[in-house]
Coordinates of C-alpha atoms in Angstrom, one line a residue:
X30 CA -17.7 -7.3 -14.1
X31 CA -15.2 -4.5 -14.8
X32 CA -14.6 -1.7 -11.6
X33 CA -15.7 1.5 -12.7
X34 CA -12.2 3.9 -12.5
X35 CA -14.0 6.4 -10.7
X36 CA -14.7 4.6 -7.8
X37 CA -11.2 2.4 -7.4
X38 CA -9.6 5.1 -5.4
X39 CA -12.6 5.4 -3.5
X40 CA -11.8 1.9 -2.6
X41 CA -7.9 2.0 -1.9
X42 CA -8.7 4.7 0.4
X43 CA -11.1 2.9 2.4
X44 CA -9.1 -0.3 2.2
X45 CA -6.2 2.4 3.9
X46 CA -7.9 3.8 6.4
X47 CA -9.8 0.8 7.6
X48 CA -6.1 -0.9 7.8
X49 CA -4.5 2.2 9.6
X50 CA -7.5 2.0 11.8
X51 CA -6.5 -1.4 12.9
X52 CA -2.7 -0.9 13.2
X53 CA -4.0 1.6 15.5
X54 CA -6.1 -0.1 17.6
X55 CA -3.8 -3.5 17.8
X56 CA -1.2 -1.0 19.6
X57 CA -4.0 0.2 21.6
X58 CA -5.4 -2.2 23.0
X59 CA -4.6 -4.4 26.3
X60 CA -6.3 -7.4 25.9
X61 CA -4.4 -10.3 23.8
X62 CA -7.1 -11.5 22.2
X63 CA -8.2 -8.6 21.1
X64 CA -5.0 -7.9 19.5
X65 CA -5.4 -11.3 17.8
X66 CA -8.5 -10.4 16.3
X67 CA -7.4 -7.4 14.9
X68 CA -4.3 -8.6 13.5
X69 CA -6.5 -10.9 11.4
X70 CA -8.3 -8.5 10.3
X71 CA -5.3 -6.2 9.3
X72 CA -4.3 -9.3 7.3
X73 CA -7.7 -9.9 5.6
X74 CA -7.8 -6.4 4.7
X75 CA -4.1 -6.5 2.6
X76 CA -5.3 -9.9 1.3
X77 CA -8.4 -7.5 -0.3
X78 CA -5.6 -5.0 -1.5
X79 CA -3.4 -7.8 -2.8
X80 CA -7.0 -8.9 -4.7
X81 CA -7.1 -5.0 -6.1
X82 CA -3.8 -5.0 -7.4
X83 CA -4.3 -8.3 -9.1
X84 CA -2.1 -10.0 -7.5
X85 CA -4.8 -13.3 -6.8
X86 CA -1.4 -15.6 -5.3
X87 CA 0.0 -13.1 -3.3
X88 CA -3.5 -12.0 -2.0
X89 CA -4.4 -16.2 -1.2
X90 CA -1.3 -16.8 0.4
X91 CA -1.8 -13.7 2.7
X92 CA -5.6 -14.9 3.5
X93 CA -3.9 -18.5 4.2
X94 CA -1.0 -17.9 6.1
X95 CA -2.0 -14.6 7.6
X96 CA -5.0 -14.0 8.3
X97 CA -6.0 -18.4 9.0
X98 CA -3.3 -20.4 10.2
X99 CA -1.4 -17.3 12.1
X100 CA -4.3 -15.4 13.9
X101 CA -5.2 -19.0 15.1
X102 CA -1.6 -20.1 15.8
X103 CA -1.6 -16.5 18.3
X104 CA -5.4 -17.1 19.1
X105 CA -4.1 -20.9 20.6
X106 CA -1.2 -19.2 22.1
X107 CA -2.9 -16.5 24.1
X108 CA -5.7 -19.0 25.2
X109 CA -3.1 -21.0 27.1
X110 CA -1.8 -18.2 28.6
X111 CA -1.9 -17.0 32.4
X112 CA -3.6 -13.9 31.4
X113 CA -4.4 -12.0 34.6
X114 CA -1.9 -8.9 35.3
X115 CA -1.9 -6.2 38.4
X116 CA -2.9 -3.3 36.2

């Protein structure tokens, strides 16, 4: 299946703003595991960019090593921290 030309910058665009989005809200928010979350998601949203630009190895390693093994490496971390604050 070929992408119709037409609609590919349709795509980058959304693949931009969903990612901007998320670099947003990861600053935003309080709550480490949220933060987590999001970051993985940031990641599995450049691994689909990666995947637009053909770029299939860059785009796996990013869905490996970014968005898997780190976002639970920081998900582990977080869950063994004291999380409770005064604010």
């Amino acid at each position: 299946m070929e992408w119709d030309a037409s609609l590919l910058w349709q795509f980058d665009l959304l693949l931009l703003l969903m990612a901007v989005v998320c670099a947003i809200a990861a600053l935003s928010l309080k709550d480490l595991v949220s933060c987590a979350v999001v970051g993985g998601v940031y990641s599995f949203l450049l691994c689909l960019a990666w995947t637009e630009m053909l770029a299939v190895d860059v785009a796996f390693t990013e869905a490996a090593v970014g968005a898997g093994i780190s976002t639970v490496l920081i998900l582990g971390t977080v869950l063994h921290l004291n999380r409770r604050s005064k604010d």
